[in-house]
mmCIF file of C-alpha atoms in Angstrom:
data_model
loop_
_atom_site.group_PDB
_atom_site.id
_atom_site.type_symbol
_atom_site.label_atom_id
_atom_site.label_comp_id
_atom_site.label_asym_id
_atom_site.label_seq_id
_atom_site.Cartn_x
_atom_site.Cartn_y
_atom_site.Cartn_z
ATOM 1 C CA MET A 546 28.189 32.443 74.843
ATOM 2 C CA LYS A 547 30.804 30.658 72.816
ATOM 3 C CA GLN A 548 33.610 32.527 74.598
ATOM 4 C CA ASN A 549 32.291 31.526 78.057
ATOM 5 C CA ARG A 550 32.191 27.903 77.090
ATOM 6 C CA ARG A 551 35.792 28.029 75.883
ATOM 7 C CA ARG A 552 36.910 29.533 79.184
ATOM 8 C CA GLU A 553 35.179 26.771 81.165
ATOM 9 C CA CYS A 554 36.805 24.087 79.025
ATOM 10 C CA LEU A 555 40.258 25.555 79.579
ATOM 11 C CA SER A 556 39.759 25.838 83.318
ATOM 12 C CA ASP A 557 38.681 22.203 83.521
ATOM 13 C CA SER A 558 41.602 20.981 81.459
ATOM 14 C CA ILE A 559 44.437 22.766 83.435
ATOM 15 C CA PRO A 560 44.144 20.917 86.760
ATOM 16 C CA ASP A 561 43.947 17.577 84.973
ATOM 17 C CA SER A 562 47.196 18.223 83.145
ATOM 18 C CA LEU A 563 48.948 19.372 86.327
ATOM 19 C CA GLY A 564 47.806 16.370 88.208
ATOM 20 C CA ILE A 565 49.053 14.049 85.512
ATOM 21 C CA ASP A 566 52.538 15.748 85.517
ATOM 22 C CA ALA A 567 52.864 15.637 89.307
ATOM 23 C CA LYS A 568 51.961 11.980 89.392
ATOM 24 C CA SER A 569 54.464 11.241 86.687
ATOM 25 C CA LEU A 570 57.264 13.107 88.543
ATOM 26 C CA MET A 571 56.557 11.391 91.891
ATOM 27 C CA GLY A 572 56.598 8.078 90.267
ATOM 28 C CA ARG A 573 60.064 8.576 88.747
ATOM 29 C CA ASP A 574 63.427 7.805 90.519
ATOM 30 C CA PRO A 575 65.988 10.660 91.287
ATOM 31 C CA PRO A 576 68.916 10.955 88.890
ATOM 32 C CA GLN A 577 72.053 9.098 89.802
ATOM 33 C CA ASN A 578 74.418 12.169 89.530
ATOM 34 C CA LEU A 579 72.430 14.285 92.032
ATOM 35 C CA LEU A 580 74.612 13.202 95.024
ATOM 36 C CA PRO A 581 78.392 12.770 94.899
ATOM 37 C CA SER A 582 79.713 9.365 94.474
ATOM 38 C CA LYS A 583 81.812 7.568 97.021
ATOM 39 C CA HIS A 584 84.986 8.484 95.170
ATOM 40 C CA ASP A 585 84.094 12.266 95.001
ATOM 41 C CA LEU A 586 83.072 12.612 98.677
ATOM 42 C CA PRO A 587 86.678 13.041 100.109
ATOM 43 C CA ARG A 588 87.390 15.678 97.523
ATOM 44 C CA LEU A 589 84.245 17.581 98.460
ATOM 45 C CA VAL A 590 85.162 17.472 102.167
ATOM 46 C CA LEU A 591 88.703 18.714 101.389
ATOM 47 C CA VAL A 592 87.398 21.683 99.315
ATOM 48 C CA LEU A 593 84.975 22.697 102.060
ATOM 49 C CA ALA A 594 87.765 22.517 104.680
ATOM 50 C CA LEU A 595 90.121 24.686 102.614
ATOM 51 C CA ALA A 596 87.377 27.263 101.974
ATOM 52 C CA SER A 597 86.568 27.441 105.685
ATOM 53 C CA LEU A 598 90.263 27.849 106.549
ATOM 54 C CA VAL A 599 90.708 30.698 104.074
ATOM 55 C CA ALA A 600 87.587 32.493 105.350
ATOM 56 C CA TRP A 601 88.702 32.165 108.986
ATOM 57 C CA THR A 602 92.216 33.449 108.161
ATOM 58 C CA CYS A 603 90.857 36.498 106.316
ATOM 59 C CA ASN A 604 88.503 37.309 109.157
ATOM 60 C CA LEU A 605 91.338 37.024 111.678
ATOM 61 C CA LEU A 606 93.631 39.325 109.696
ATOM 62 C CA PHE A 607 90.882 41.889 109.161
ATOM 63 C CA THR A 608 89.924 42.055 112.821
ATOM 64 C CA SER A 609 93.545 42.121 114.063
ATOM 65 C CA LEU A 610 94.626 44.928 111.727
ATOM 66 C CA LEU A 611 91.621 47.240 111.736
ATOM 67 C CA HIS A 612 90.120 46.436 115.087
ATOM 68 C CA PRO A 613 92.861 45.063 117.322
ATOM 69 C CA PRO A 614 91.667 43.621 120.568
ATOM 70 C CA SER A 615 91.946 46.181 123.360
ATOM 71 C CA LYS A 616 93.318 45.111 126.665
ATOM 72 C CA PRO A 617 91.738 46.432 129.846
ATOM 73 C CA PHE A 618 93.429 49.301 131.659
ATOM 74 C CA CYS A 619 95.267 48.635 134.881
ATOM 75 C CA ASP A 620 93.713 50.241 137.919
ATOM 76 C CA THR A 621 95.196 53.546 139.074
ATOM 77 C CA ASN A 622 96.323 52.048 142.399
ATOM 78 C CA PHE A 623 97.598 48.847 140.756
ATOM 79 C CA ASP A 624 101.158 48.238 142.015
ATOM 80 C CA SER A 625 101.702 44.511 141.648
ATOM 81 C CA PRO A 626 105.256 43.100 141.425
ATOM 82 C CA ASP A 627 103.981 40.610 138.856
ATOM 83 C CA TYR A 628 102.823 43.396 136.526
ATOM 84 C CA SER A 629 103.160 42.492 132.865
ATOM 85 C CA PRO A 630 102.169 44.655 129.865
ATOM 86 C CA ASP A 631 100.437 41.571 128.430
ATOM 87 C CA VAL A 632 97.932 41.579 131.254
ATOM 88 C CA CYS A 633 96.614 45.172 131.058
ATOM 89 C CA GLU A 634 97.386 48.568 129.626
ATOM 90 C CA PRO A 635 99.025 51.069 132.011
ATOM 91 C CA CYS A 636 96.714 53.867 133.047
ATOM 92 C CA PRO A 637 97.744 57.099 131.204
ATOM 93 C CA SER A 638 98.533 60.304 132.985
ATOM 94 C CA ASN A 639 95.679 62.740 133.651
ATOM 95 C CA GLY A 640 93.297 59.791 133.843
ATOM 96 C CA GLU A 641 91.756 57.383 136.369
ATOM 97 C CA CYS A 642 91.299 53.685 135.645
ATOM 98 C CA ASN A 643 88.870 51.451 137.544
ATOM 99 C CA ASP A 644 87.724 47.966 136.572
ATOM 100 C CA GLY A 645 89.664 48.174 133.302
ATOM 101 C CA LYS A 646 87.941 51.388 132.143
ATOM 102 C CA LEU A 647 89.593 54.774 131.566
ATOM 103 C CA GLU A 648 88.072 58.087 132.650
ATOM 104 C CA CYS A 649 89.995 61.313 131.933
ATOM 105 C CA LEU A 650 90.270 63.983 134.571
ATOM 106 C CA GLN A 651 88.360 67.226 134.296
ATOM 107 C CA GLY A 652 89.774 69.451 131.580
ATOM 108 C CA TYR A 653 91.089 66.482 129.545
ATOM 109 C CA GLN A 654 89.552 64.534 126.708
ATOM 110 C CA ARG A 655 90.168 60.953 125.688
ATOM 111 C CA HIS A 656 91.948 60.358 122.379
ATOM 112 C CA GLY A 657 92.559 56.632 121.964
ATOM 113 C CA ASN A 658 94.486 55.412 125.010
ATOM 114 C CA LEU A 659 95.608 58.914 126.036
ATOM 115 C CA CYS A 660 94.041 61.812 127.928
ATOM 116 C CA LEU A 661 94.873 65.078 126.181
ATOM 117 C CA GLU A 662 94.227 68.575 127.463
ATOM 118 C CA ASP A 663 91.081 70.364 126.344
ATOM 119 C CA GLY A 664 92.107 73.092 123.894
ATOM 120 C CA ASP A 665 89.274 75.500 124.780
ATOM 121 C CA ILE A 666 90.088 75.442 128.472
ATOM 122 C CA SER A 667 93.810 75.946 127.845
ATOM 123 C CA GLU A 668 93.146 78.889 125.545
ATOM 124 C CA SER A 669 90.765 80.496 128.044
ATOM 125 C CA ALA A 670 93.231 80.020 130.905
ATOM 126 C CA ARG A 671 96.033 81.505 128.795
ATOM 127 C CA LYS A 672 93.995 84.621 127.982
ATOM 128 C CA ILE A 673 93.090 85.080 131.645
ATOM 129 C CA VAL A 674 96.764 84.845 132.625
ATOM 130 C CA GLU A 675 97.737 87.384 129.970
ATOM 131 C CA ARG A 676 95.080 89.809 131.178
ATOM 132 C CA VAL A 677 96.118 89.514 134.807
ATOM 133 C CA GLU A 678 99.823 89.741 133.945
ATOM 134 C CA HIS A 679 99.230 92.898 131.912
ATOM 135 C CA HIS A 680 97.271 94.471 134.781
ATOM 136 C CA LEU A 681 99.870 93.625 137.446
ATOM 137 C CA CYS A 682 102.911 94.601 135.372
ATOM 138 C CA GLU A 683 101.394 97.933 134.290
ATOM 139 C CA GLY A 684 100.623 98.821 137.910
ATOM 140 C CA TYR A 685 104.085 97.830 139.114
ATOM 141 C CA ALA A 686 105.751 99.729 136.255
ATOM 142 C CA GLN A 687 103.762 102.818 137.231
ATOM 143 C CA PHE A 688 104.984 102.402 140.806
ATOM 144 C CA LEU A 689 108.602 102.113 139.648
ATOM 145 C CA CYS A 690 108.268 105.300 137.580
ATOM 146 C CA SER A 691 106.102 107.590 139.703
ATOM 147 C CA GLY A 692 105.871 105.837 143.076
ATOM 148 C CA THR A 693 102.092 105.262 142.793
ATOM 149 C CA GLY A 694 100.435 102.022 141.786
ATOM 150 C CA PRO A 695 99.722 98.513 143.087
ATOM 151 C CA ILE A 696 102.587 96.135 143.836
ATOM 152 C CA TRP A 697 101.136 93.060 145.569
ATOM 153 C CA VAL A 698 97.525 92.204 144.630
ATOM 154 C CA ARG A 699 95.397 89.678 146.491
ATOM 155 C CA GLU A 700 93.844 86.732 144.724
ATOM 156 C CA ASP A 701 90.275 87.806 145.496
ATOM 157 C CA VAL A 702 90.913 91.154 143.770
ATOM 158 C CA LEU A 703 91.999 89.311 140.635
ATOM 159 C CA TRP A 704 88.785 87.276 140.419
ATOM 160 C CA ASN A 705 87.295 90.095 138.344
ATOM 161 C CA TYR A 706 89.680 89.132 135.552
ATOM 162 C CA PHE A 707 88.666 85.472 135.640
ATOM 163 C CA GLU A 708 85.770 85.698 133.210
ATOM 164 C CA PRO A 709 84.769 83.027 130.706
ATOM 165 C CA VAL A 710 86.394 83.591 127.332
ATOM 166 C CA GLU A 711 85.103 82.510 123.927
ATOM 167 C CA ASN A 712 84.190 78.794 123.772
ATOM 168 C CA VAL A 713 84.171 78.124 127.527
ATOM 169 C CA LYS A 714 80.584 78.199 128.725
ATOM 170 C CA VAL A 715 79.513 79.697 132.014
ATOM 171 C CA ASP A 716 79.407 76.411 133.895
ATOM 172 C CA ASN A 717 80.395 76.283 137.550
ATOM 173 C CA ALA A 718 82.621 73.188 137.362
ATOM 174 C CA LEU A 719 84.218 74.109 134.053
ATOM 175 C CA HIS A 720 84.632 77.757 135.010
ATOM 176 C CA ASN A 721 86.228 76.905 138.330
ATOM 177 C CA TYR A 722 88.597 74.468 136.661
ATOM 178 C CA THR A 723 89.601 77.181 134.134
ATOM 179 C CA LYS A 724 90.343 79.558 137.001
ATOM 180 C CA GLN A 725 92.313 76.869 138.776
ATOM 181 C CA ARG A 726 94.450 76.277 135.683
ATOM 182 C CA ALA A 727 94.991 80.036 135.350
ATOM 183 C CA VAL A 728 96.099 80.293 138.988
ATOM 184 C CA GLU A 729 98.534 77.392 138.531
ATOM 185 C CA THR A 730 100.088 79.131 135.531
ATOM 186 C CA MET A 731 100.254 82.457 137.388
ATOM 187 C CA GLU A 732 102.130 80.842 140.254
ATOM 188 C CA LYS A 733 104.822 79.789 137.766
ATOM 189 C CA LEU A 734 105.085 83.164 135.990
ATOM 190 C CA LEU A 735 104.480 85.674 138.798
ATOM 191 C CA GLU A 736 105.886 86.161 142.288
ATOM 192 C CA THR A 737 103.604 84.918 145.074
ATOM 193 C CA ARG A 738 103.411 85.260 148.823
ATOM 194 C CA LEU A 739 100.899 84.472 151.558
ATOM 195 C CA ASN A 740 99.153 87.371 153.246
ATOM 196 C CA ASN A 741 99.025 86.485 156.938
ATOM 197 C CA SER A 742 96.352 89.034 157.790
ATOM 198 C CA HIS A 743 93.884 87.834 155.152
ATOM 199 C CA GLY A 744 95.193 84.294 154.676
ATOM 200 C CA MET A 745 95.137 84.639 150.887
ATOM 201 C CA LYS A 746 97.748 84.547 148.173
ATOM 202 C CA GLU A 747 99.151 87.750 146.714
ATOM 203 C CA PHE A 748 100.702 88.125 143.282
ATOM 204 C CA LYS A 749 103.366 90.528 142.028
ATOM 205 C CA CYS A 750 104.910 91.122 138.592
ATOM 206 C CA PRO A 751 108.637 90.191 138.426
ATOM 207 C CA ASP A 752 111.065 93.118 138.194
ATOM 208 C CA LEU A 753 112.631 91.915 134.938
ATOM 209 C CA GLN A 754 109.214 91.631 133.341
ATOM 210 C CA ALA A 755 107.927 94.985 134.631
ATOM 211 C CA VAL A 756 110.767 96.768 132.809
ATOM 212 C CA HIS A 757 109.084 95.987 129.460
ATOM 213 C CA TYR A 758 105.933 97.858 130.557
ATOM 214 C CA LYS A 759 107.692 101.140 131.419
ATOM 215 C CA PRO A 760 107.125 104.147 129.113
ATOM 216 C CA TYR A 761 110.093 105.374 127.093
ATOM 217 C CA THR A 762 110.148 108.710 128.929
ATOM 218 C CA CYS A 763 110.374 106.905 132.256
ATOM 219 C CA CYS A 764 113.219 104.688 131.034
ATOM 220 C CA ILE A 765 115.168 107.701 129.749
ATOM 221 C CA ARG A 766 114.644 109.631 132.979
ATOM 222 C CA GLN A 767 115.739 106.717 135.138
ATOM 223 C CA TRP A 768 118.769 106.035 132.960
ATOM 224 C CA ILE A 769 119.884 109.664 133.252
ATOM 225 C CA SER A 770 119.444 109.637 137.022
ATOM 226 C CA GLN A 771 121.475 106.427 137.320
ATOM 227 C CA HIS A 772 124.310 107.749 135.113
ATOM 228 C CA ILE A 773 124.236 111.378 136.206
ATOM 229 C CA LEU A 774 127.973 111.432 136.959
ATOM 230 C CA VAL A 775 128.699 110.482 133.361
ATOM 231 C CA VAL A 776 125.911 112.465 131.697
ATOM 232 C CA LEU A 777 126.748 115.822 133.317
ATOM 233 C CA PRO A 778 130.379 116.023 132.092
ATOM 234 C CA ILE A 779 129.340 114.887 128.633
ATOM 235 C CA CYS A 780 126.563 117.480 128.468
ATOM 236 C CA ALA A 781 128.915 120.192 129.743
ATOM 237 C CA MET A 782 131.487 119.191 127.134
ATOM 238 C CA LEU A 783 128.892 119.260 124.363
ATOM 239 C CA VAL A 784 127.618 122.668 125.464
ATOM 240 C CA GLY A 785 131.160 124.021 125.674
ATOM 241 C CA CYS A 786 132.104 122.662 122.258
ATOM 242 C CA THR A 787 128.912 124.057 120.748
ATOM 243 C CA ALA A 788 129.515 127.484 122.301
ATOM 244 C CA LEU A 789 133.154 127.481 121.153
ATOM 245 C CA PHE A 790 132.198 126.465 117.625
ATOM 246 C CA TRP A 791 129.485 129.115 117.524
ATOM 247 C CA SER A 792 131.906 131.774 118.763
ATOM 248 C CA VAL A 793 134.581 130.866 116.221
ATOM 249 C CA GLN A 794 132.017 130.740 113.432
ATOM 250 C CA ARG A 795 130.648 134.110 114.466
ATOM 251 C CA LYS A 796 134.108 135.675 114.564
ATOM 252 C CA LEU A 797 134.947 134.294 111.129
ATOM 253 C CA SER A 798 131.711 135.581 109.628
ATOM 254 C CA MET A 799 132.255 138.988 111.252
ATOM 255 C CA SER A 800 135.828 139.109 109.977
ATOM 256 C CA ARG A 801 134.653 138.340 106.428
ATOM 257 C CA ARG A 802 131.932 140.964 106.687
ATOM 258 C CA VAL A 803 134.374 143.570 108.051
ATOM 259 C CA GLU A 804 136.766 142.995 105.150
ATOM 260 C CA GLU A 805 133.898 143.236 102.680
ATOM 261 C CA LEU A 806 132.739 146.542 104.173
ATOM 262 C CA TYR A 807 136.283 147.879 104.244
ATOM 263 C CA ASP A 808 136.726 147.125 100.519
ATOM 264 C CA LYS A 809 133.463 148.914 99.725
ATOM 265 C CA VAL A 810 134.537 151.944 101.784
ATOM 266 C CA CYS A 811 137.812 152.165 99.866
ATOM 267 C CA GLU A 812 136.007 151.914 96.523
ATOM 268 C CA ILE A 813 133.493 154.600 97.446
ATOM 269 C CA LEU A 814 136.158 156.990 98.787
ATOM 270 C CA GLU A 815 138.395 156.445 95.763
ATOM 271 C CA GLU A 816 135.581 156.960 93.261
ATOM 272 C CA ASN A 817 134.425 160.027 95.188
ATOM 273 C CA ALA A 818 137.949 161.478 95.051
ATOM 274 C CA LEU A 819 138.218 160.875 91.291
ATOM 275 C CA THR A 820 134.776 162.325 90.699
ATOM 276 C CA SER A 821 135.638 165.438 92.727
ATOM 277 C CA LYS A 822 138.870 165.914 90.754
ATOM 278 C CA ASN A 823 137.127 165.591 87.405
ATOM 279 C CA ALA A 824 134.323 167.922 88.458
ATOM 280 C CA ASN A 825 136.763 170.760 89.259
ATOM 281 C CA GLY A 826 135.697 171.163 92.852
ATOM 282 C CA GLU A 827 131.947 170.902 92.328
ATOM 283 C CA CYS A 828 131.882 167.703 94.414
ATOM 284 C CA GLU A 829 133.443 167.353 97.852
ATOM 285 C CA PRO A 830 136.424 164.926 97.989
ATOM 286 C CA TRP A 831 135.503 163.687 101.460
ATOM 287 C CA PHE A 832 132.668 161.532 102.712
ATOM 288 C CA VAL A 833 130.840 161.642 106.088
ATOM 289 C CA ALA A 834 131.607 158.407 107.998
ATOM 290 C CA SER A 835 128.178 158.107 109.618
ATOM 291 C CA ARG A 836 126.387 158.448 106.271
ATOM 292 C CA LEU A 837 128.691 155.874 104.759
ATOM 293 C CA ARG A 838 127.920 153.554 107.663
ATOM 294 C CA ASP A 839 124.153 153.895 107.208
ATOM 295 C CA HIS A 840 124.566 153.365 103.481
ATOM 296 C CA LEU A 841 126.558 150.126 103.732
ATOM 297 C CA LEU A 842 125.165 148.374 106.815
ATOM 298 C CA LEU A 843 121.971 146.341 106.790
ATOM 299 C CA PRO A 844 119.274 147.262 109.331
ATOM 300 C CA ARG A 845 119.988 144.179 111.456
ATOM 301 C CA GLU A 846 123.744 144.905 111.322
ATOM 302 C CA ARG A 847 123.305 148.389 112.737
ATOM 303 C CA LYS A 848 122.379 146.840 116.086
ATOM 304 C CA ASN A 849 125.881 145.443 116.370
ATOM 305 C CA PRO A 850 128.219 148.417 117.037
ATOM 306 C CA LEU A 851 131.258 146.137 117.069
ATOM 307 C CA LEU A 852 130.987 145.481 113.337
ATOM 308 C CA TRP A 853 131.398 149.151 112.294
ATOM 309 C CA ARG A 854 133.994 149.734 114.989
ATOM 310 C CA LYS A 855 136.174 147.064 113.345
ATOM 311 C CA VAL A 856 135.729 148.833 109.992
ATOM 312 C CA GLU A 857 136.735 152.164 111.560
ATOM 313 C CA GLU A 858 139.860 150.551 112.996
ATOM 314 C CA LEU A 859 140.897 149.304 109.537
ATOM 315 C CA VAL A 860 140.213 152.712 108.010
ATOM 316 C CA GLN A 861 142.265 154.480 110.665
ATOM 317 C CA GLU A 862 145.160 152.081 110.056
ATOM 318 C CA ASP A 863 145.036 152.722 106.288
ATOM 319 C CA SER A 864 147.524 155.441 105.266
ATOM 320 C CA ARG A 865 145.642 156.194 102.058
ATOM 321 C CA ILE A 866 142.604 157.461 103.975
ATOM 322 C CA ASP A 867 142.633 160.635 106.037
ATOM 323 C CA CYS A 868 140.159 160.888 108.957
ATOM 324 C CA TYR A 869 139.415 164.316 110.455
ATOM 325 C CA PRO A 870 136.475 166.240 111.969
ATOM 326 C CA LYS A 871 134.600 168.809 109.880
ATOM 327 C CA LEU A 872 131.607 171.085 110.274
ATOM 328 C CA VAL A 873 128.841 169.901 107.986
ATOM 329 C CA LYS A 874 125.727 172.093 108.037
ATOM 330 C CA GLY A 875 126.669 173.413 111.462
ATOM 331 C CA GLU A 876 127.361 169.977 112.968
ATOM 332 C CA SER A 877 130.722 168.432 113.692
ATOM 333 C CA LYS A 878 131.124 165.264 111.666
ATOM 334 C CA VAL A 879 133.974 162.815 111.134
ATOM 335 C CA VAL A 880 134.819 162.666 107.467
ATOM 336 C CA TRP A 881 136.999 160.308 105.464
ATOM 337 C CA GLU A 882 138.979 161.416 102.436
ATOM 338 C CA TRP A 883 141.025 159.484 99.909
ATOM 339 C CA GLN A 884 144.510 161.035 99.762
ATOM 340 C CA VAL A 885 146.356 159.010 97.099
ATOM 341 C CA GLU A 886 146.019 160.414 93.569
ATOM 342 C CA GLY A 887 145.807 158.030 90.648
ATOM 343 C CA SER A 888 145.851 154.877 92.794
ATOM 344 C CA LEU A 889 143.293 152.175 92.625
ATOM 345 C CA SER A 890 141.918 150.026 95.372
ATOM 346 C CA VAL A 891 142.698 146.342 95.477
ATOM 347 C CA SER A 892 139.221 145.235 94.485
ATOM 348 C CA LYS A 893 139.048 147.591 91.504
ATOM 349 C CA MET A 894 142.482 146.515 90.334
ATOM 350 C CA LYS A 895 141.395 142.926 90.575
ATOM 351 C CA ARG A 896 138.252 143.579 88.559
ATOM 352 C CA ARG A 897 140.217 145.440 85.866
ATOM 353 C CA ARG A 898 142.790 142.645 85.726
ATOM 354 C CA ASP A 899 140.030 140.063 85.294
ATOM 355 C CA ALA A 900 138.384 142.189 82.580
ATOM 356 C CA SER A 901 141.678 142.529 80.695
ATOM 357 C CA LYS A 902 142.233 138.772 80.858
ATOM 358 C CA THR A 903 138.760 138.220 79.478
ATOM 359 C CA ARG A 904 139.364 140.571 76.563
ATOM 360 C CA VAL A 905 142.704 138.874 75.758
ATOM 361 C CA ASN A 906 141.049 135.438 75.749
ATOM 362 C CA GLU A 907 138.266 136.646 73.476
ATOM 363 C CA SER A 908 140.751 138.133 71.001
ATOM 364 C CA MET A 909 142.769 134.907 70.946
ATOM 365 C CA ASP A 910 139.638 132.857 70.251
ATOM 366 C CA LEU A 911 138.696 135.213 67.406
ATOM 367 C CA ASN A 912 142.156 134.968 65.813
ATOM 368 C CA HIS A 913 142.049 131.190 66.088
ATOM 369 C CA GLN A 914 138.679 131.041 64.312
ATOM 370 C CA GLN A 915 139.879 133.300 61.507
ATOM 371 C CA HIS A 916 143.019 131.194 61.033
ATOM 372 C CA SER A 917 140.985 128.003 60.764
ATOM 373 C CA GLU A 918 138.665 129.579 58.162
ATOM 374 C CA VAL A 919 141.644 130.539 55.983
ATOM 375 C CA LYS A 920 142.920 126.962 56.027
ATOM 376 C CA THR A 921 139.594 125.483 55.006
ATOM 377 C CA GLU A 922 139.091 127.740 51.903
ATOM 378 C CA PRO A 923 139.176 125.681 48.613
ATOM 379 C CA VAL A 924 142.064 126.313 46.182
ATOM 380 C CA GLU A 925 141.107 126.805 42.537
ATOM 381 C CA PRO A 926 143.092 124.820 39.880
ATOM 382 C CA LEU A 927 145.527 126.792 37.675
ATOM 383 C CA PHE A 928 144.616 125.343 34.284
#
């Protein structure tokens, strides 16, 4: 109960105090320094004018630098003699301007005050041109090599290669414009003509460009046919030189082999004669030529009768060897016999001379070593 009474007393006392304060404030006069004096008023006006001027200047600089005022575009068919660049902006290429507004042509996009080509359309048109060029040049190169293949191809046949590529969507207007750009590029790169019977354009790969699509075998064959008068003598000369070199090489190898066989025949006959002399007639001093041939020749050399014939000629010209027929086991055979007593063949003499030189060198080395050992022996003192 006491708390409620206190609350009522406080609530009654608050409005009375507020009313007294409000009455006292309304009854008072405003302070004298609230408004500027007559002497400070020009200064206040000057400060406000300078602040407004600074704000307007900053706004003007900001808008002129970052957002310059754009002039309207001149109309596309605007050809006035009083044209001035201060009046309107000239309409850029690949664009149409009407009522001061710019609209880029199809296939171009606006970038500022310019109309630039759409990259996706250009890339798609380029790929279409490459595909068609590859098809035409391969066919023409095949015709140049084998006589079969397309040369001139109509435009309607090439429509199969005009397919949307990558980012270009299958849209009629956009697709047709891409094909139009591809055809314009093809007219610059390829040869064109008008087919009177069908009334359509025909395209052909240029001759200089078709050369790069020919296979290497075709290029070599055509080059040989074009330079046949030069190639034939050169080939004949090469074949002749090769045959001559082979013949000379073969003769040299045969000559070396004949001399080798002849030396072996002399060694065998000489050793056989010495063996027969030392054996007191138990061994025959002669040797059958055919057996000697089969003993010395390799199996593949026996197929060449000229090789042994050359050896026989050397043997017959040698005065140390006697050739005569003899009955051997009831058959007539040609035998060879060494007739010079105590003589040595050239090869054996050479081997003995080399062996003697080797022995002399070994004995000299041994004497030199012994002489050096004698010099290096220590001498004992005599005290």
